[in-house]
Coordinates of C-alpha atoms in Angstrom, one line a residue:
M1281 CA 29.8 -15.3 -28.3
K1282 CA 32.5 -12.7 -27.7
N1283 CA 31.9 -11.1 -31.1
I1284 CA 28.1 -11.0 -30.3
W1285 CA 28.8 -9.1 -27.1
I1286 CA 31.2 -6.7 -28.9
S1287 CA 28.6 -6.0 -31.6
L1288 CA 25.9 -5.5 -28.9
L1289 CA 28.0 -3.0 -27.0
L1290 CA 28.8 -1.1 -30.2
W1291 CA 25.1 -1.1 -31.2
T1292 CA 23.8 0.2 -27.9
A1293 CA 26.5 2.8 -27.9
C1294 CA 25.6 4.0 -31.3
L1295 CA 21.9 4.1 -30.4
G1296 CA 22.5 6.1 -27.3
S1297 CA 20.3 6.2 -24.3
D1298 CA 17.6 8.5 -25.7
V1299 CA 16.1 5.5 -27.5
F1300 CA 15.6 3.6 -24.3
A1301 CA 14.4 6.6 -22.4
Q1302 CA 11.3 6.8 -24.6
K1303 CA 8.3 5.1 -23.0
P1304 CA 5.5 5.1 -25.7
N1305 CA 1.9 4.0 -25.1
L1306 CA 1.8 4.6 -21.4
P1307 CA -1.5 5.3 -19.6
D1308 CA -2.4 9.0 -19.6
D1309 CA -4.1 9.1 -16.2
F1310 CA -1.2 9.1 -13.9
L1311 CA -1.0 11.9 -11.3
P1312 CA 0.0 15.2 -13.1
M1313 CA 3.4 16.7 -12.3
D1314 CA 1.8 19.8 -10.8
F1315 CA 0.2 17.5 -8.2
H1316 CA 3.7 16.4 -7.0
A1317 CA 5.0 19.9 -7.1
E1318 CA 2.0 21.1 -4.9
R1319 CA 2.7 18.3 -2.5
R1320 CA 6.3 19.3 -2.1
E1321 CA 5.2 22.9 -1.5
A1322 CA 2.7 21.7 1.1
L1323 CA 5.4 19.8 2.9
R1324 CA 7.7 22.8 2.7
D1325 CA 5.1 24.9 4.4
K1326 CA 5.0 22.5 7.4
M1327 CA 8.7 22.0 7.8
P1328 CA 10.6 23.8 10.6
D1329 CA 12.6 27.0 9.7
N1330 CA 16.1 26.4 8.3
S1331 CA 15.5 22.7 7.7
V1332 CA 16.0 20.2 4.9
A1333 CA 14.0 17.0 4.3
V1334 CA 15.7 14.1 2.6
F1335 CA 13.8 11.2 1.0
F1336 CA 15.3 8.1 -0.6
A1337 CA 13.8 5.8 -3.2
N1338 CA 12.9 2.2 -2.2
P1339 CA 15.5 -0.4 -2.6
V1340 CA 15.4 -3.0 -5.3
R1341 CA 14.5 -6.3 -3.6
N1342 CA 16.0 -9.6 -4.6
R1343 CA 13.6 -12.5 -5.2
A1344 CA 16.2 -15.3 -5.9
N1345 CA 19.7 -15.5 -7.4
D1346 CA 19.8 -12.9 -10.2
V1347 CA 16.0 -12.2 -10.3
N1348 CA 14.5 -9.3 -8.5
Y1349 CA 10.9 -8.5 -7.5
M1350 CA 9.0 -6.1 -9.6
Y1351 CA 10.1 -2.7 -8.4
H1352 CA 7.8 -0.6 -6.3
Q1353 CA 8.6 2.9 -5.4
D1354 CA 8.6 4.3 -1.9
P1355 CA 5.1 5.8 -1.4
N1356 CA 6.4 9.1 0.0
F1357 CA 9.0 9.4 -2.8
Y1358 CA 6.3 8.8 -5.4
Y1359 CA 3.9 11.2 -3.7
L1360 CA 6.4 14.0 -3.8
T1361 CA 8.0 13.4 -7.2
G1362 CA 6.1 11.0 -9.5
H1363 CA 9.4 9.2 -10.1
R1364 CA 9.1 5.4 -10.4
E1365 CA 12.7 4.5 -10.8
P1366 CA 15.1 3.2 -8.0
H1367 CA 18.4 4.6 -6.9
S1368 CA 17.3 8.2 -6.3
V1369 CA 17.3 10.8 -3.6
L1370 CA 15.2 13.9 -3.1
L1371 CA 16.1 17.1 -1.1
I1372 CA 13.5 19.6 -0.1
F1373 CA 14.7 22.8 1.5
K1374 CA 12.6 25.1 3.7
E1375 CA 14.3 28.2 2.3
E1376 CA 15.9 28.7 -1.1
Q1377 CA 19.5 27.8 -1.5
Q1378 CA 22.1 29.0 -4.0
M1379 CA 23.4 26.0 -5.9
N1380 CA 25.3 25.8 -9.2
G1381 CA 24.3 29.3 -10.0
H1382 CA 20.6 28.6 -9.3
S1383 CA 18.3 29.7 -6.5
V1384 CA 16.4 26.5 -5.7
D1385 CA 14.4 25.0 -2.8
E1386 CA 14.5 21.4 -4.0
T1387 CA 16.7 19.0 -6.1
I1388 CA 16.7 15.4 -7.1
F1389 CA 19.4 12.9 -7.9
V1390 CA 18.5 10.0 -10.3
K1391 CA 20.1 7.1 -12.1
G1392 CA 22.3 8.1 -15.0
H1393 CA 22.0 6.6 -18.4
D1394 CA 23.7 3.3 -19.2
A1395 CA 22.9 2.0 -22.7
L1396 CA 23.6 -1.7 -22.0
K1397 CA 21.6 -1.8 -18.7
E1398 CA 18.8 0.1 -20.4
L1399 CA 18.7 -2.5 -23.1
Y1400 CA 18.0 -5.1 -20.4
D1401 CA 15.9 -3.1 -17.9
G1402 CA 14.3 -0.4 -19.9
G1403 CA 14.9 3.3 -20.3
R1404 CA 16.0 5.7 -17.5
L1405 CA 15.0 9.3 -17.3
G1406 CA 18.5 10.5 -16.5
K1407 CA 19.0 14.0 -15.2
E1408 CA 17.7 15.8 -18.3
G1409 CA 14.7 13.5 -18.4
A1410 CA 14.0 14.3 -14.8
K1411 CA 14.2 18.0 -15.5
E1412 CA 11.8 17.6 -18.4
K1413 CA 9.4 14.9 -17.2
L1414 CA 9.5 15.5 -13.4
E1415 CA 9.7 19.3 -13.8
F1416 CA 12.6 19.9 -11.4
K1417 CA 14.6 23.0 -12.0
L1418 CA 17.9 21.5 -10.8
T1419 CA 18.6 17.7 -11.3
F1420 CA 21.7 15.5 -10.9
E1421 CA 22.8 12.0 -11.5
G1422 CA 23.4 9.7 -8.5
T1423 CA 27.1 9.7 -9.1
D1424 CA 27.1 13.5 -8.4
F1425 CA 25.9 13.1 -4.9
Q1426 CA 29.2 12.1 -3.3
D1427 CA 30.8 15.4 -4.4
Y1428 CA 27.6 17.5 -4.0
N1429 CA 28.6 20.6 -2.1
I1430 CA 26.1 20.9 0.7
D1431 CA 26.9 21.5 4.3
F1432 CA 24.2 19.8 6.3
S1433 CA 25.5 21.1 9.5
K1434 CA 24.2 24.6 8.7
F1435 CA 20.6 23.5 9.0
D1436 CA 18.8 23.5 12.3
K1437 CA 17.0 20.3 11.3
V1438 CA 17.9 17.5 8.9
L1439 CA 14.7 15.5 8.5
F1440 CA 14.8 11.9 7.2
Y1441 CA 13.5 8.4 7.9
D1442 CA 16.1 6.3 9.7
F1443 CA 17.8 3.4 7.9
Y1444 CA 17.4 -0.4 8.3
D1445 CA 20.8 -1.3 6.8
D1446 CA 19.0 -3.7 4.3
V1447 CA 20.2 -2.2 1.0
R1448 CA 22.4 -4.2 -1.3
D1449 CA 25.4 -2.8 -3.1
T1450 CA 24.7 -3.3 -6.8
K1451 CA 28.3 -2.2 -7.7
E1452 CA 26.8 0.4 -10.0
K1453 CA 28.2 3.8 -9.1
G1454 CA 25.7 6.2 -7.6
D1455 CA 23.2 3.4 -6.6
L1456 CA 21.1 3.6 -3.5
Y1457 CA 23.8 2.0 -1.4
D1458 CA 26.2 4.7 -2.4
L1459 CA 23.7 7.5 -2.0
I1460 CA 22.9 6.4 1.6
A1461 CA 26.6 5.9 2.4
S1462 CA 27.4 9.4 1.1
F1463 CA 24.5 10.9 3.0
K1464 CA 25.6 9.3 6.3
Q1465 CA 29.1 10.6 5.8
K1466 CA 27.8 14.1 5.1
I1467 CA 25.6 14.3 8.2
N1468 CA 28.0 12.5 10.6
Y1469 CA 25.5 9.7 11.1
P1470 CA 26.2 7.9 14.4
D1471 CA 27.9 4.5 14.0
E1472 CA 26.6 3.0 17.2
K1473 CA 23.8 0.5 16.4
E1474 CA 22.2 1.0 19.8
L1475 CA 22.2 4.8 19.6
V1476 CA 18.8 6.4 19.4
I1477 CA 19.0 9.7 17.5
E1478 CA 17.1 12.4 19.3
P1479 CA 16.5 15.9 17.9
E1480 CA 18.9 17.7 20.3
P1481 CA 20.3 20.8 18.5
S1482 CA 23.1 21.1 21.0
Q1483 CA 24.5 17.7 20.0
N1484 CA 23.3 17.2 16.5
N1485 CA 20.6 18.4 14.1
L1486 CA 19.4 15.0 12.9
D1487 CA 15.6 14.4 13.3
I1488 CA 14.1 11.0 12.4
K1489 CA 10.8 11.6 14.1
I1490 CA 9.0 14.6 12.7
L1491 CA 8.9 13.7 9.0
D1492 CA 6.5 10.8 9.5
S1493 CA 4.0 13.0 11.3
L1494 CA 4.3 15.7 8.6
M1495 CA 3.7 13.2 5.8
S1496 CA 0.8 11.7 7.8
E1497 CA -0.9 15.1 7.9
L1498 CA -0.5 15.5 4.1
R1499 CA -1.3 12.0 2.9
G1500 CA -4.3 11.5 5.2
I1501 CA -6.4 14.0 3.3
K1502 CA -6.8 13.0 -0.3
T1503 CA -6.9 15.5 -3.2
K1504 CA -9.3 15.3 -6.1
Q1505 CA -6.6 13.7 -8.3
E1506 CA -5.9 11.1 -5.7
L1507 CA -9.6 10.4 -5.3
D1508 CA -10.0 9.8 -9.0
L1509 CA -7.4 7.0 -8.8
L1510 CA -8.7 5.6 -5.6
R1511 CA -12.3 5.4 -6.9
K1512 CA -11.0 3.4 -9.9
A1513 CA -8.9 1.0 -7.7
V1514 CA -11.9 0.4 -5.5
K1515 CA -14.3 -0.1 -8.4
I1516 CA -11.9 -2.6 -10.0
S1517 CA -11.6 -4.5 -6.7
A1518 CA -15.3 -4.5 -6.1
L1519 CA -16.0 -5.8 -9.6
G1520 CA -13.5 -8.6 -9.0
Q1521 CA -15.6 -9.6 -6.0
V1522 CA -18.7 -9.6 -8.1
E1523 CA -17.3 -11.7 -10.9
V1524 CA -15.8 -14.2 -8.4
M1525 CA -19.2 -14.5 -6.7
K1526 CA -20.8 -15.5 -10.0
A1527 CA -18.0 -18.0 -10.8
M1528 CA -17.6 -19.6 -7.4
Q1529 CA -18.2 -23.3 -7.0
P1530 CA -17.0 -26.2 -4.9
G1531 CA -13.9 -27.9 -6.1
M1532 CA -12.0 -24.8 -7.1
S1533 CA -8.7 -24.1 -5.4
E1534 CA -7.9 -21.1 -3.4
L1535 CA -5.2 -20.1 -5.9
E1536 CA -7.8 -20.4 -8.7
V1537 CA -10.1 -18.0 -6.9
Q1538 CA -7.1 -15.6 -6.3
G1539 CA -6.3 -15.8 -10.0
M1540 CA -9.8 -14.8 -11.0
H1541 CA -9.7 -11.7 -8.8
E1542 CA -6.2 -10.7 -10.1
F1543 CA -7.3 -11.4 -13.8
I1544 CA -10.0 -8.7 -13.3
Y1545 CA -7.4 -6.3 -11.9
K1546 CA -5.1 -6.8 -15.0
K1547 CA -8.0 -6.6 -17.4
Y1548 CA -8.7 -3.1 -16.1
Q1549 CA -5.0 -2.1 -16.1
A1550 CA -4.4 -2.2 -12.4
E1551 CA -0.6 -2.8 -12.3
Y1552 CA -0.3 -4.6 -9.0
E1553 CA -2.2 -5.9 -5.9
G1554 CA -2.0 -3.5 -3.1
Y1555 CA -1.0 -6.3 -0.7
P1556 CA -0.7 -10.1 -0.8
S1557 CA -4.2 -11.5 -1.7
I1558 CA -6.0 -13.3 1.2
V1559 CA -8.2 -16.1 0.0
G1560 CA -9.1 -18.5 2.8
A1561 CA -11.8 -21.2 2.8
G1562 CA -13.1 -22.8 5.9
H1563 CA -10.5 -22.8 8.7
N1564 CA -8.1 -20.8 6.6
G1565 CA -10.4 -17.9 6.7
C1566 CA -9.9 -17.8 10.5
V1567 CA -6.2 -16.8 9.9
L1568 CA -6.3 -13.1 9.6
H1569 CA -3.4 -12.7 7.2
Y1570 CA -3.5 -16.0 5.4
I1571 CA -1.7 -15.5 2.1
E1572 CA -0.6 -19.0 1.1
N1573 CA -4.0 -19.6 -0.7
Y1574 CA -2.9 -23.2 -1.2
K1575 CA -5.9 -25.3 -0.4
P1576 CA -6.3 -27.4 -3.6
E1577 CA -10.1 -28.0 -3.3
I1578 CA -12.5 -25.7 -1.5
E1579 CA -15.4 -27.7 -0.1
D1580 CA -19.2 -27.6 -0.5
G1581 CA -20.6 -26.0 2.7
E1582 CA -17.6 -23.9 3.5
L1583 CA -17.3 -20.1 3.6
I1584 CA -14.5 -18.4 1.7
L1585 CA -13.1 -15.1 2.9
M1586 CA -11.6 -13.0 0.2
D1587 CA -9.6 -9.9 1.2
L1588 CA -8.0 -8.3 -1.9
G1589 CA -7.3 -4.9 -3.3
A1590 CA -6.2 -3.7 -6.7
E1591 CA -3.5 -1.1 -6.9
Y1592 CA -4.1 1.4 -9.7
H1593 CA -1.3 3.9 -10.5
G1594 CA 0.0 3.6 -7.0
Y1595 CA -3.3 3.8 -5.1
T1596 CA -4.8 0.7 -3.5
A1597 CA -8.2 -0.5 -2.5
D1598 CA -9.0 -2.9 0.3
V1599 CA -12.3 -4.8 -0.1
T1600 CA -13.3 -8.0 1.7
R1601 CA -16.3 -10.3 1.1
T1602 CA -17.1 -13.6 2.7
I1603 CA -19.4 -15.9 0.7
P1604 CA -20.7 -19.5 0.8
V1605 CA -18.8 -21.7 -1.7
N1606 CA -22.0 -23.4 -2.9
G1607 CA -24.0 -20.2 -3.1
K1608 CA -26.2 -20.6 0.0
F1609 CA -25.4 -19.7 3.6
T1610 CA -26.1 -22.3 6.3
E1611 CA -28.3 -21.2 9.2
E1612 CA -25.3 -20.7 11.5
Q1613 CA -23.2 -19.0 8.8
K1614 CA -26.0 -16.6 8.1
I1615 CA -26.4 -15.7 11.7
I1616 CA -22.8 -14.9 12.1
Y1617 CA -22.7 -13.1 8.8
D1618 CA -25.7 -10.9 9.6
L1619 CA -24.1 -10.1 13.0
V1620 CA -21.0 -8.7 11.3
Y1621 CA -23.1 -6.9 8.7
E1622 CA -25.1 -5.3 11.6
A1623 CA -21.8 -4.2 13.2
Q1624 CA -20.7 -2.6 10.0
E1625 CA -24.0 -0.8 9.7
A1626 CA -23.7 0.5 13.2
A1627 CA -20.3 2.0 12.4
M1628 CA -21.6 3.5 9.1
A1629 CA -24.4 5.2 11.0
I1630 CA -21.9 7.4 12.9
C1631 CA -19.3 7.6 10.1
K1632 CA -18.7 11.3 9.3
E1633 CA -16.3 14.1 10.0
G1634 CA -15.8 14.5 13.8
T1635 CA -16.3 10.9 14.7
T1636 CA -13.2 9.3 16.3
F1637 CA -11.6 6.1 15.2
K1638 CA -12.2 4.7 18.7
E1639 CA -16.0 5.4 18.3
I1640 CA -16.1 3.6 15.0
Y1641 CA -14.5 0.5 16.6
A1642 CA -16.6 0.7 19.7
A1643 CA -19.8 0.7 17.6
T1644 CA -18.8 -2.5 15.9
A1645 CA -17.5 -4.2 19.1
K1646 CA -20.8 -3.4 21.0
V1647 CA -22.9 -5.2 18.3
I1648 CA -20.5 -8.1 17.9
N1649 CA -19.9 -8.8 21.6
E1650 CA -23.5 -8.5 22.7
G1651 CA -24.5 -10.7 19.8
L1652 CA -22.0 -13.4 20.7
V1653 CA -23.3 -13.4 24.3
E1654 CA -26.9 -13.7 23.0
L1655 CA -25.9 -16.6 20.8
G1656 CA -24.2 -18.3 23.8
I1657 CA -20.8 -18.2 22.1
Y1658 CA -19.7 -16.0 25.0
E1659 CA -21.0 -16.7 28.5
S1660 CA -20.7 -13.0 29.3
L1661 CA -18.7 -10.0 28.3
E1662 CA -17.0 -9.8 31.7
K1663 CA -15.8 -13.4 31.8
E1664 CA -14.4 -13.8 28.4
D1665 CA -10.6 -13.5 27.9
I1666 CA -9.6 -10.2 26.4
I1667 CA -6.5 -10.5 24.3
N1668 CA -5.8 -6.7 24.4
P1669 CA -7.0 -4.9 27.6
A1670 CA -6.2 -1.5 26.1
T1671 CA -8.6 -2.0 23.2
G1672 CA -11.0 -4.6 24.6
R1673 CA -10.4 -6.9 21.6
N1674 CA -11.3 -10.5 22.2
R1675 CA -10.6 -13.9 20.7
Y1676 CA -13.4 -13.8 18.1
Y1677 CA -12.9 -10.1 17.0
P1678 CA -9.2 -9.6 17.5
H1679 CA -8.4 -6.7 15.2
G1680 CA -9.3 -3.0 14.7
C1681 CA -11.8 -2.0 12.0
T1682 CA -10.7 1.3 10.5
H1683 CA -7.5 2.4 8.7
H1684 CA -6.6 4.8 5.9
I1685 CA -6.0 3.6 2.4
G1686 CA -4.1 5.4 -0.4
L1687 CA -0.6 4.8 -1.6
D1688 CA -0.3 2.1 1.1
V1689 CA -3.1 -0.3 2.1
H1690 CA -2.5 0.9 5.7
D1691 CA -1.9 4.4 4.6
L1692 CA -0.2 7.2 6.4
G1693 CA -2.8 9.5 8.2
E1694 CA -3.8 10.7 11.6
Y1695 CA -5.7 8.1 13.6
D1696 CA -7.7 10.3 16.0
T1697 CA -10.7 12.0 14.4
L1698 CA -12.3 11.4 11.0
R1699 CA -11.9 14.4 8.7
A1700 CA -13.5 15.2 5.3
G1701 CA -11.2 14.0 2.5
M1702 CA -10.0 10.9 4.4
V1703 CA -10.5 7.5 2.7
V1704 CA -10.8 4.7 5.3
T1705 CA -12.0 1.2 5.7
I1706 CA -14.6 -0.3 8.0
E1707 CA -14.0 -4.0 8.5
P1708 CA -15.6 -5.8 11.4
G1709 CA -15.1 -9.5 11.6
I1710 CA -15.9 -12.7 13.6
Y1711 CA -13.6 -15.8 13.4
I1712 CA -14.4 -19.0 15.2
P1713 CA -11.8 -21.6 14.4
E1714 CA -12.1 -25.3 15.2
G1715 CA -11.5 -26.1 18.8
S1716 CA -12.9 -22.8 20.1
P1717 CA -14.7 -22.9 23.5
C1718 CA -18.2 -22.9 22.1
D1719 CA -20.7 -25.2 20.5
P1720 CA -19.0 -27.0 17.6
K1721 CA -21.8 -25.9 15.2
W1722 CA -20.1 -22.5 15.1
W1723 CA -16.6 -23.9 14.3
N1724 CA -14.8 -22.9 11.1
I1725 CA -17.0 -19.9 10.5
P1726 CA -14.9 -16.9 9.4
V1727 CA -16.6 -13.7 8.4
R1728 CA -15.1 -10.3 7.5
I1729 CA -16.9 -7.5 5.6
E1730 CA -14.7 -4.7 4.5
D1731 CA -15.6 -1.6 2.5
D1732 CA -13.9 1.7 1.6
Y1733 CA -15.4 5.1 2.4
L1734 CA -14.7 8.7 1.5
I1735 CA -15.4 10.8 4.6
T1736 CA -17.5 13.9 4.0
K1737 CA -18.7 16.8 6.2
D1738 CA -22.1 15.2 6.8
G1739 CA -21.3 11.5 6.3
Y1740 CA -19.6 9.3 3.8
E1741 CA -19.5 8.0 0.2
L1742 CA -19.4 4.2 0.0
L1743 CA -16.8 3.7 -2.7
S1744 CA -17.1 -0.2 -2.9
D1745 CA -20.9 -0.4 -3.3
L1746 CA -20.6 -2.4 -6.6
A1747 CA -19.9 -5.5 -4.5
P1748 CA -23.1 -6.8 -2.6
R1749 CA -22.9 -6.7 1.2
K1750 CA -26.2 -8.3 2.4
A1751 CA -26.3 -12.0 2.6
E1752 CA -29.4 -12.2 0.4
D1753 CA -27.8 -10.0 -2.2
I1754 CA -24.7 -12.2 -2.2
E1755 CA -26.8 -15.3 -2.8
A1756 CA -28.6 -13.6 -5.6
M1757 CA -25.4 -12.5 -7.3
M1758 CA -23.9 -16.0 -7.0
A1759 CA -26.9 -17.4 -8.9
E1760 CA -26.0 -15.3 -12.0
P1761 CA -23.9 -16.6 -14.9
S1762 CA -20.2 -15.8 -15.0
A1763 CA -17.9 -14.8 -17.8
F1764 CA -15.5 -17.4 -16.3
D1765 CA -18.0 -20.2 -17.0
A1766 CA -16.9 -20.4 -20.7
I1767 CA -13.3 -21.0 -19.8
E1768 CA -12.3 -24.7 -20.3
L1769 CA -8.7 -25.7 -20.0
P1770 CA -7.2 -29.2 -20.6
Q1771 CA -6.3 -31.3 -17.7
I1772 CA -2.6 -31.7 -16.9
K1773 CA -1.5 -34.9 -15.3

């Protein structure tokens, strides 16, 4: 065994790191590097004078023992660099700085080459690859950061996101743990756990507040390149809903239904799910973020609520459909479904630039609340318990209905007024779990309808229109044959 390891080390050393840095046959529709450069410039324009913004890559997260979760880059870091590797830090300067004989307004530190680790985990760009592929003028390895000669005290503002102290030390020099420790040392980061850092120039120049608002301004309005990827993510997600509608039948498990959706995602080269898939039948659909999806057999007569989104090249959709497991809504199910559909239609009628997020929610709440009173599920709007007085949300419609999507499923963006170029959801819902204070005929009816919209000057573009929304159209789609029907697998005892 010892000889095998010696041979392996010699082999990797002879090959060098360039072999592992090559990444052939990758998709060719990732965001172009000029997109990321333009986004850095847009942020620089918004930054205060004499400031520096510092962004760190996401940590590697441990799943169990020596196995990690699939790595997912921090959305801000990816937005600004296109870099998908961990253990990196980005510096953006408001004004040009003289460094290593160069006049630069940005620099990036990335993982250095390690032939043996790259044999196991795949190639790394390294600083030369980062210069070539990411198109940075000045690049370094993470091990250079400790001795990097920069005086952060000379800036009026040092902008960064505060730390959660949840990064493991991998023992590899220049890893994220080392980068953060070096940065804290360089900026005299306060040690006191309870201390809240305030931007008070007379005491320090550290600012952990403004960067989030600046990034929200940028990321809330999508560029054409982003819209191309979002449209594809949404179409893939909507197509998953369509194919599952055709395949659905009593006796399937929630996990099986989840698997069909996610098979469609992979079939169309969506790398991930944008968030844990929610597939809840019957009572489970009344749990807003039910992600166990563990019911072994969905039952004839139940509704199944499916809230899922494909992530394509970093951009995630968010599409929800609620369908009858046996292909036909019961009378009560259809009444509630149509009420939610009507609420979504009311929001869509006012969905355009200039409408506020509050107005979108109010349009859905008015339809739902008045409809529930008319059905006798509420006695009156005044008497029912309101779980959030500030928003007026109640027990049967307890959540908001509109959020940005993009690099996050609940994406950064300003939540005041809709503006052209925003991509948002509208997702009204009604959830009546067993034991609710109403006629038992309504129990275990969960309904959410969620679609994705590009806001325009005069209205919207419905991006998720591939998936039927009307109850009648859903029933018609469920009567069609499915590509999954031909799959027969042996029973395992």
